[in-house]
Coordinates of C-alpha atoms in Angstrom, one line a residue:
M245 CA -68.1 -39.9 -102.3
M246 CA -67.4 -43.0 -100.2
R247 CA -64.2 -44.7 -101.4
I248 CA -64.9 -48.3 -102.2
K249 CA -62.0 -50.6 -101.4
F250 CA -62.1 -54.3 -100.7
L251 CA -59.3 -56.6 -99.6
L252 CA -58.4 -59.9 -101.2
F253 CA -55.1 -61.4 -99.9
F254 CA -53.5 -62.6 -103.1
M255 CA -52.1 -65.7 -101.3
L256 CA -55.6 -67.2 -100.6
L257 CA -57.8 -70.0 -101.3
T258 CA -59.4 -73.4 -100.9
A259 CA -59.9 -76.9 -102.2
A260 CA -63.1 -78.0 -103.7
V261 CA -64.6 -81.3 -102.6
W262 CA -68.3 -81.4 -102.4
G263 CA -70.7 -83.8 -100.8
Q264 CA -74.2 -84.8 -101.9
G265 CA -75.8 -85.5 -98.5
S266 CA -79.3 -86.7 -98.3
M267 CA -80.9 -84.1 -100.6
T268 CA -81.9 -84.6 -104.2
V269 CA -78.8 -83.7 -106.4
L270 CA -79.4 -82.6 -110.0
T271 CA -76.4 -82.5 -112.3
G272 CA -76.1 -81.6 -116.0
K273 CA -74.9 -79.4 -118.7
V274 CA -76.5 -76.4 -120.5
V275 CA -75.7 -75.8 -124.2
D276 CA -76.9 -73.6 -127.0
R277 CA -79.4 -75.6 -129.1
Q278 CA -78.1 -74.1 -132.4
T279 CA -74.3 -74.4 -131.8
G280 CA -74.0 -77.0 -129.1
R281 CA -71.6 -74.7 -127.2
A282 CA -71.6 -74.8 -123.4
Q283 CA -73.4 -71.9 -121.8
A284 CA -71.7 -70.3 -118.8
H285 CA -73.3 -68.3 -116.0
V286 CA -76.8 -69.6 -116.7
S287 CA -79.1 -69.2 -113.6
V288 CA -80.4 -72.6 -112.4
S289 CA -83.2 -72.6 -109.8
S290 CA -85.9 -74.7 -108.2
P291 CA -89.6 -73.9 -108.9
N292 CA -90.0 -71.7 -105.9
G293 CA -86.7 -70.0 -106.6
R294 CA -85.4 -70.9 -103.1
Q295 CA -82.5 -73.1 -104.2
Q296 CA -80.3 -71.6 -106.9
T297 CA -76.9 -71.9 -108.6
V298 CA -75.2 -70.9 -111.9
T299 CA -73.4 -73.0 -114.5
N300 CA -69.6 -72.9 -114.7
D301 CA -67.6 -71.9 -117.7
D302 CA -68.1 -75.5 -119.0
G303 CA -71.9 -75.1 -118.8
Q304 CA -72.1 -77.7 -116.0
F305 CA -74.2 -77.4 -112.9
V306 CA -75.0 -79.1 -109.6
L307 CA -78.3 -78.2 -107.8
K308 CA -79.3 -79.6 -104.4
T309 CA -82.9 -79.5 -103.3
P310 CA -84.7 -80.9 -100.2
S311 CA -86.9 -83.1 -102.4
Q312 CA -87.1 -83.8 -106.1
P313 CA -88.6 -80.8 -107.9
A314 CA -91.2 -81.1 -110.6
Y315 CA -89.1 -79.0 -112.9
V316 CA -85.9 -76.8 -112.9
E317 CA -85.8 -73.4 -114.5
F318 CA -82.8 -72.1 -116.6
S319 CA -82.5 -68.5 -117.6
H320 CA -79.8 -66.4 -119.3
L321 CA -79.5 -63.1 -121.1
G322 CA -80.4 -63.5 -124.7
Y323 CA -82.1 -66.9 -124.4
H324 CA -85.6 -68.1 -123.8
T325 CA -86.1 -69.3 -120.2
R326 CA -86.3 -73.1 -120.2
R327 CA -88.3 -75.2 -117.8
M328 CA -87.2 -78.8 -117.8
R329 CA -89.5 -81.3 -116.2
I330 CA -87.7 -83.8 -113.9
D331 CA -89.2 -87.3 -114.5
G332 CA -86.9 -89.6 -112.5
Q333 CA -83.6 -88.8 -114.1
T334 CA -81.5 -86.4 -112.0
E335 CA -78.0 -87.0 -113.3
N336 CA -76.2 -85.9 -116.5
L337 CA -79.2 -83.8 -117.7
R338 CA -78.5 -82.1 -121.0
V339 CA -80.4 -78.8 -121.3
S340 CA -80.6 -77.0 -124.6
M341 CA -81.4 -73.3 -124.6
V342 CA -82.8 -71.4 -127.6
P343 CA -81.6 -67.8 -128.4
S344 CA -84.4 -65.3 -128.1
T345 CA -85.2 -62.6 -130.5
I346 CA -87.3 -59.5 -130.2
E347 CA -89.2 -58.3 -133.2
I348 CA -89.2 -54.6 -133.6
D349 CA -93.0 -54.4 -133.9
E350 CA -93.4 -56.3 -130.6
V351 CA -91.5 -53.7 -128.6
V352 CA -93.6 -51.2 -126.8
V353 CA -91.4 -48.2 -126.2
M354 CA -92.5 -46.5 -123.0
M355 CA -89.8 -43.9 -123.0
N356 CA -86.9 -43.1 -125.4
D357 CA -84.9 -40.9 -123.2
P358 CA -82.3 -43.1 -121.3
M359 CA -81.9 -40.6 -118.5
E360 CA -85.6 -40.5 -117.9
V361 CA -85.8 -44.3 -117.9
L362 CA -83.0 -44.5 -115.3
R363 CA -84.6 -41.8 -113.1
A364 CA -88.0 -43.7 -113.3
A365 CA -86.2 -47.0 -112.4
I366 CA -84.4 -45.4 -109.5
K367 CA -87.7 -43.9 -108.2
K368 CA -89.2 -47.4 -108.3
I369 CA -86.5 -49.1 -106.2
P370 CA -88.6 -48.9 -103.0
A371 CA -91.5 -50.7 -104.8
N372 CA -89.4 -53.3 -106.6
Y373 CA -86.8 -54.2 -103.9
S374 CA -87.2 -55.5 -100.4
M375 CA -88.1 -52.9 -97.7
Q376 CA -87.5 -55.6 -95.1
P377 CA -84.2 -57.1 -93.9
S378 CA -83.1 -60.3 -95.6
L379 CA -80.7 -63.1 -95.0
M380 CA -79.2 -64.9 -97.9
H381 CA -77.1 -68.1 -98.1
C382 CA -74.4 -67.7 -100.7
F383 CA -71.5 -69.6 -102.3
Y384 CA -68.4 -67.6 -102.9
R385 CA -65.3 -68.4 -104.9
E386 CA -62.2 -66.6 -105.8
T387 CA -59.3 -67.8 -108.0
A388 CA -55.9 -66.4 -108.9
Q389 CA -54.1 -67.3 -112.0
K390 CA -50.5 -66.6 -113.2
G391 CA -50.8 -66.8 -116.9
S392 CA -53.1 -69.8 -117.5
R393 CA -52.0 -71.6 -114.3
F394 CA -54.0 -71.5 -111.2
I395 CA -51.9 -70.5 -108.2
A396 CA -54.7 -69.9 -105.6
I397 CA -58.2 -71.1 -105.1
S398 CA -60.6 -70.4 -102.2
E399 CA -64.3 -71.1 -101.6
A400 CA -66.7 -70.4 -98.9
V401 CA -70.4 -70.7 -97.9
T402 CA -71.4 -67.4 -96.5
Q403 CA -74.5 -65.7 -95.0
M404 CA -75.2 -62.2 -96.3
Y405 CA -77.4 -59.9 -94.3
K406 CA -79.1 -57.1 -96.2
T407 CA -80.9 -54.2 -94.7
P408 CA -83.9 -52.7 -96.6
Y409 CA -82.9 -51.2 -100.0
N410 CA -83.7 -47.7 -98.9
V411 CA -81.0 -47.8 -96.2
G412 CA -77.7 -48.2 -98.0
V413 CA -74.9 -50.7 -97.4
T414 CA -73.2 -49.6 -94.3
R415 CA -75.1 -52.0 -92.0
D416 CA -75.0 -54.9 -94.5
A417 CA -72.7 -57.7 -93.4
V418 CA -71.2 -61.1 -94.5
Q419 CA -70.4 -64.1 -92.3
I420 CA -68.2 -67.0 -93.3
V421 CA -70.0 -70.3 -92.5
K422 CA -67.3 -72.6 -93.7
G423 CA -64.5 -72.2 -96.2
R424 CA -61.5 -73.9 -97.9
R425 CA -58.3 -72.6 -99.5
L426 CA -55.5 -73.9 -101.6
L427 CA -52.2 -72.0 -102.4
S428 CA -49.3 -72.7 -104.6
T429 CA -46.2 -73.6 -102.7
K430 CA -43.8 -72.2 -105.3
A431 CA -42.0 -69.2 -103.9
K432 CA -42.1 -67.3 -107.2
D433 CA -46.0 -67.4 -107.1
T434 CA -46.1 -65.4 -103.9
L435 CA -46.7 -61.7 -104.4
G436 CA -48.3 -60.6 -101.2
V437 CA -50.4 -58.1 -103.2
K438 CA -53.7 -56.8 -101.8
V439 CA -56.3 -55.9 -104.4
M440 CA -60.0 -55.1 -104.3
G441 CA -62.1 -58.2 -103.7
G442 CA -63.1 -60.6 -100.9
P443 CA -66.4 -61.9 -99.6
V444 CA -67.7 -58.4 -99.0
I445 CA -67.6 -57.5 -102.7
P446 CA -71.3 -58.5 -103.3
I447 CA -72.3 -55.8 -100.7
M448 CA -70.3 -53.0 -102.2
L449 CA -71.1 -53.9 -105.8
D450 CA -74.8 -54.1 -105.3
V451 CA -75.3 -51.1 -107.6
V452 CA -79.0 -50.7 -106.8
K453 CA -78.5 -50.6 -103.1
N454 CA -75.1 -48.8 -103.0
S455 CA -76.4 -45.7 -104.7
E456 CA -73.1 -43.9 -104.1
L457 CA -71.4 -46.1 -106.7
L458 CA -73.3 -45.1 -109.8
L459 CA -77.1 -44.6 -109.5
N460 CA -77.3 -41.1 -108.3
E461 CA -77.8 -37.8 -110.1
E462 CA -74.3 -36.5 -109.6
E463 CA -72.6 -39.7 -110.9
L464 CA -75.0 -40.1 -113.9
Q465 CA -74.2 -36.6 -115.1
L466 CA -70.6 -37.8 -115.8
Y467 CA -71.8 -40.3 -118.4
H468 CA -73.2 -40.3 -122.0
L469 CA -76.2 -42.6 -122.1
T470 CA -77.5 -44.4 -125.2
M471 CA -80.7 -46.4 -125.6
E472 CA -79.7 -49.7 -127.2
M473 CA -81.9 -52.4 -128.8
P474 CA -84.0 -54.3 -126.2
E475 CA -83.1 -57.7 -124.9
R476 CA -85.0 -60.5 -123.1
I477 CA -84.2 -61.9 -119.6
D478 CA -86.5 -64.5 -118.1
L479 CA -88.9 -64.0 -121.0
R480 CA -89.3 -60.4 -120.1
S481 CA -88.4 -57.4 -122.4
Q482 CA -85.6 -55.2 -121.1
F483 CA -84.6 -51.6 -121.7
V484 CA -80.9 -51.7 -122.4
I485 CA -79.0 -48.5 -121.7
S486 CA -75.3 -48.2 -122.4
F487 CA -73.1 -45.6 -120.8
V488 CA -69.6 -44.2 -121.4
P489 CA -67.6 -41.6 -119.5
L490 CA -68.4 -38.0 -120.6
Y491 CA -65.7 -36.2 -118.6
R492 CA -62.3 -36.9 -117.1
V493 CA -62.4 -36.7 -113.3
S494 CA -59.9 -37.5 -110.5
R495 CA -60.9 -41.2 -110.4
P496 CA -61.7 -43.8 -113.0
L497 CA -65.2 -44.1 -114.3
F498 CA -67.0 -47.1 -116.0
Y499 CA -68.2 -48.2 -119.4
G500 CA -71.2 -50.5 -119.2
K501 CA -74.9 -51.3 -119.6
F502 CA -78.0 -51.3 -117.5
Y503 CA -80.8 -53.8 -118.1
I504 CA -84.2 -52.6 -116.9
D505 CA -87.5 -54.6 -117.0
Q506 CA -89.8 -52.7 -119.3
E507 CA -92.9 -53.5 -117.3
T508 CA -91.7 -53.1 -113.7
L509 CA -88.7 -50.8 -114.2
S510 CA -86.7 -53.1 -112.0
F511 CA -82.9 -53.3 -112.6
T512 CA -82.2 -56.9 -113.7
R513 CA -78.5 -56.7 -114.7
V514 CA -75.6 -54.3 -114.6
E515 CA -72.4 -54.6 -116.6
L516 CA -69.3 -52.5 -115.6
N517 CA -65.9 -52.1 -117.2
L518 CA -63.4 -49.8 -115.4
E519 CA -61.8 -47.3 -117.7
M520 CA -58.0 -47.9 -118.1
D521 CA -57.0 -44.7 -120.0
D522 CA -55.1 -43.5 -116.9
R523 CA -53.0 -46.3 -115.4
D524 CA -52.4 -44.4 -112.1
K525 CA -56.1 -43.8 -111.5
A526 CA -57.0 -47.5 -112.3
T527 CA -54.2 -48.6 -110.0
N528 CA -55.5 -46.5 -107.1
Y529 CA -58.9 -48.1 -107.5
M530 CA -57.8 -51.7 -107.9
L531 CA -54.7 -51.9 -105.6
V532 CA -54.8 -51.7 -101.9
R533 CA -51.1 -52.5 -101.1
K534 CA -48.0 -54.1 -102.7
P535 CA -44.5 -54.8 -101.6
L536 CA -41.8 -52.2 -102.1
G537 CA -40.2 -52.6 -105.5
L538 CA -43.1 -54.4 -107.2
R539 CA -44.6 -52.6 -110.2
F540 CA -48.4 -53.1 -110.7
N541 CA -49.8 -52.5 -114.2
P542 CA -53.7 -52.8 -114.4
K543 CA -55.1 -54.2 -117.6
E544 CA -58.9 -54.9 -117.0
L545 CA -61.6 -54.9 -114.4
T546 CA -65.0 -56.2 -115.5
T547 CA -68.1 -56.8 -113.3
T548 CA -71.5 -58.4 -113.9
I549 CA -74.3 -58.0 -111.3
N550 CA -77.5 -60.0 -111.8
Y551 CA -80.8 -59.5 -110.0
Q552 CA -83.7 -61.9 -109.7
T553 CA -87.3 -61.3 -108.9
T554 CA -89.2 -63.8 -106.6
D555 CA -92.7 -63.2 -105.5
S556 CA -92.6 -59.6 -107.0
V557 CA -89.5 -58.7 -104.9
T558 CA -86.2 -58.3 -106.6
H559 CA -82.8 -59.1 -105.0
I560 CA -79.2 -59.5 -106.0
S561 CA -78.5 -63.0 -107.2
Y562 CA -75.1 -63.2 -108.8
V563 CA -71.9 -61.2 -109.0
R564 CA -68.8 -61.9 -111.1
N565 CA -65.7 -59.7 -110.9
V566 CA -62.7 -60.3 -113.1
M567 CA -59.4 -58.4 -112.6
K568 CA -56.4 -58.6 -114.9
F569 CA -53.0 -57.0 -114.2
K570 CA -49.3 -57.5 -114.7
C571 CA -46.6 -57.4 -112.0
D572 CA -42.9 -57.3 -112.2
W573 CA -40.0 -56.5 -109.9
K574 CA -37.7 -53.6 -110.7
R575 CA -34.6 -54.6 -112.6
R576 CA -36.3 -57.6 -114.1
L577 CA -36.8 -57.8 -117.8
F578 CA -40.2 -59.6 -118.0
S579 CA -43.5 -59.1 -116.2
S580 CA -46.1 -61.8 -115.3
A581 CA -49.8 -61.6 -116.1
Y582 CA -52.3 -62.3 -113.4
T583 CA -56.1 -62.8 -113.4
V584 CA -58.2 -62.7 -110.2
T585 CA -61.8 -63.9 -110.5
T586 CA -64.4 -63.5 -107.9
E587 CA -67.9 -65.1 -108.0
M588 CA -70.8 -65.0 -105.6
V589 CA -74.2 -66.7 -106.2
V590 CA -77.2 -66.5 -103.8
T591 CA -78.1 -70.1 -103.3
D592 CA -81.0 -69.7 -100.8
M593 CA -83.1 -67.1 -99.0
A594 CA -84.0 -67.5 -95.3
P595 CA -87.7 -67.3 -94.4
A596 CA -88.8 -63.9 -92.9
G597 CA -89.0 -65.4 -89.4
E598 CA -85.4 -66.6 -89.5
V599 CA -83.8 -63.3 -90.6
H600 CA -81.2 -62.0 -88.1
A601 CA -78.5 -59.4 -88.3
I602 CA -74.8 -60.4 -88.4
R603 CA -72.9 -58.5 -85.8
G604 CA -69.5 -58.2 -84.0
R605 CA -67.0 -61.0 -84.5
D606 CA -69.3 -63.0 -86.7
S607 CA -69.1 -60.3 -89.4
F608 CA -66.4 -60.4 -92.1
G609 CA -64.8 -57.0 -92.2
A610 CA -63.5 -55.1 -95.3
R611 CA -60.0 -55.4 -93.8
D612 CA -60.2 -59.0 -92.8
Y613 CA -58.1 -61.6 -94.6
F614 CA -60.1 -64.5 -95.9
Y615 CA -56.9 -66.5 -95.7
D616 CA -57.1 -66.2 -91.9
K617 CA -60.7 -67.2 -91.7
V618 CA -60.4 -70.6 -93.3
S619 CA -57.9 -73.4 -93.6
F620 CA -56.9 -76.3 -95.8
F621 CA -59.3 -79.2 -95.8
D622 CA -59.4 -82.5 -97.7
E623 CA -62.5 -84.3 -96.8
P624 CA -65.0 -85.9 -99.3
D625 CA -68.2 -84.4 -97.9
F626 CA -67.0 -80.9 -97.1
W627 CA -69.9 -79.0 -98.6
G628 CA -72.6 -81.4 -97.6
N629 CA -76.0 -80.1 -98.6
Y630 CA -74.8 -76.6 -99.5
N631 CA -75.2 -75.5 -103.1
I632 CA -72.0 -74.5 -104.8
I633 CA -70.8 -73.5 -108.3
E634 CA -69.5 -76.6 -110.0
P635 CA -65.8 -76.4 -110.7
T636 CA -64.7 -76.4 -114.3
E637 CA -62.5 -79.2 -115.6
S638 CA -59.5 -76.9 -115.6
L639 CA -60.2 -75.8 -112.0
E640 CA -60.6 -79.5 -110.9
H641 CA -57.2 -80.2 -112.5
A642 CA -55.7 -77.2 -110.7
I643 CA -57.2 -78.3 -107.4
N644 CA -55.7 -81.8 -107.6
K645 CA -52.3 -80.3 -108.5
L646 CA -52.3 -77.8 -105.6
K647 CA -53.5 -80.5 -103.2
K648 CA -50.6 -82.8 -104.2
S649 CA -48.0 -80.0 -103.9
A650 CA -49.4 -79.0 -100.4
K651 CA -48.9 -82.5 -99.1
M652 CA -45.3 -82.9 -100.4

C-alpha cells in the first residue's frame, strides 16, 4: 500500500487582496430560505460550468466571468439546485436555497447491497470520468489557527494536471502560478511542525483516481457498509453508503460516506473522518516531522471531496481538509490547540487543445515547502481575473492584523 504523506510547513501563508480586472464580477450571499442562515461551501458556477467557485463560511461568494452570464447556478448537498437569472445587477446578490426532500415512493432502488453498488460504481469509472488528460485552474488556501486566532494564512492560484482516470496519480502534478503568504511574527506561534497537507493534497485525496486510498477490493473488505437514506445533489438522487472500520489494522482507517449518482453510478461526493482510537497510529498518518521535545496530540482529521459532471464527464471540483491537534513542550503544564484547514476549488478547465503536462521544476513536489515558493505581497490587484474563495469576515480581520504586524 502506497504511504500517503503530504507536507505543509506550519509557518506558511499569504495575504488576500483580490482584484476585479476587466471581467464581469458577481458577488453575493447564499442563505437557507427557511432559516436565513448562511450556506457554506455551496458550488457557484457559470452556465457552461467553466468558471466556478464556492461560498465561504459566511455564505459569501465572488465569481468572475469573461462576460455577463445569463444565469448562475448554485448547488449543495441537501438543497434544490438554484439557477438565478442575472438581469443587470451583479453585486450583493442574495440567493435563497430550498432544502430538498425525497419521498420514499419516488426512490427507485436499483440495488440494496452497498458493496454491489460500490463495485458497480468502480466498474463505471472509465465511463464516467475522463479518459483524456486534463488541465485545471484551481484556487488553493490553507490557514492555521492557534485556538481561535489565525497565525498563518496562505493562498495560491495553481494549475493541476490530471492524467486519465484509469492511470493513477503518480504522474499527476501541481504547479504554483502565483501565491501569497502571511505569518504571525510572535515567537510563541512558531512550531516548525510538518503535517500532511499542501497544494498536492487534491491529487492524493482524489479518492476515485487514487484507488489505493480506499476504492479497491482489499481496502473495502476492512469496512462495514450500510445503505443510508438517499439524498439529492444537483437535483439528482444519490445512493448514500456509510462505512465504518470493521477490523483493527496497523494504520488508521476512516469513517465516512460515499454519494453515488443513482442513474450514472458516478461518485459525486466522499466524506472521510480518520479514526482516532489509537493516538500513535493517527499521529503517524498526520505528522511528518516535529521538533525534539514537542508532543503532538491528534484530535480530528476530516475531509470532503466533491465531484462535478460537465458534458457527461465527471471531475474533482472541491476538496476541504480540516486537521485539529494539540501541541505542548515537555515540562509545560498546558497545551495549545491548533486547527489547519486546507481548501482547493477547481475554478476553470483548460480546453482540450491547451492541455499540457507539468514537468520538472514547474511541478510542486510532495516534499516542497509552499513557504519557499511564494512571498509576502501587498498589492490591491494581486489576483486580477482569477477566481478565488472569498475570505470570511474573520479571515479578513486576521489578514489585516497579520499584515500590520509584518510591517512593524
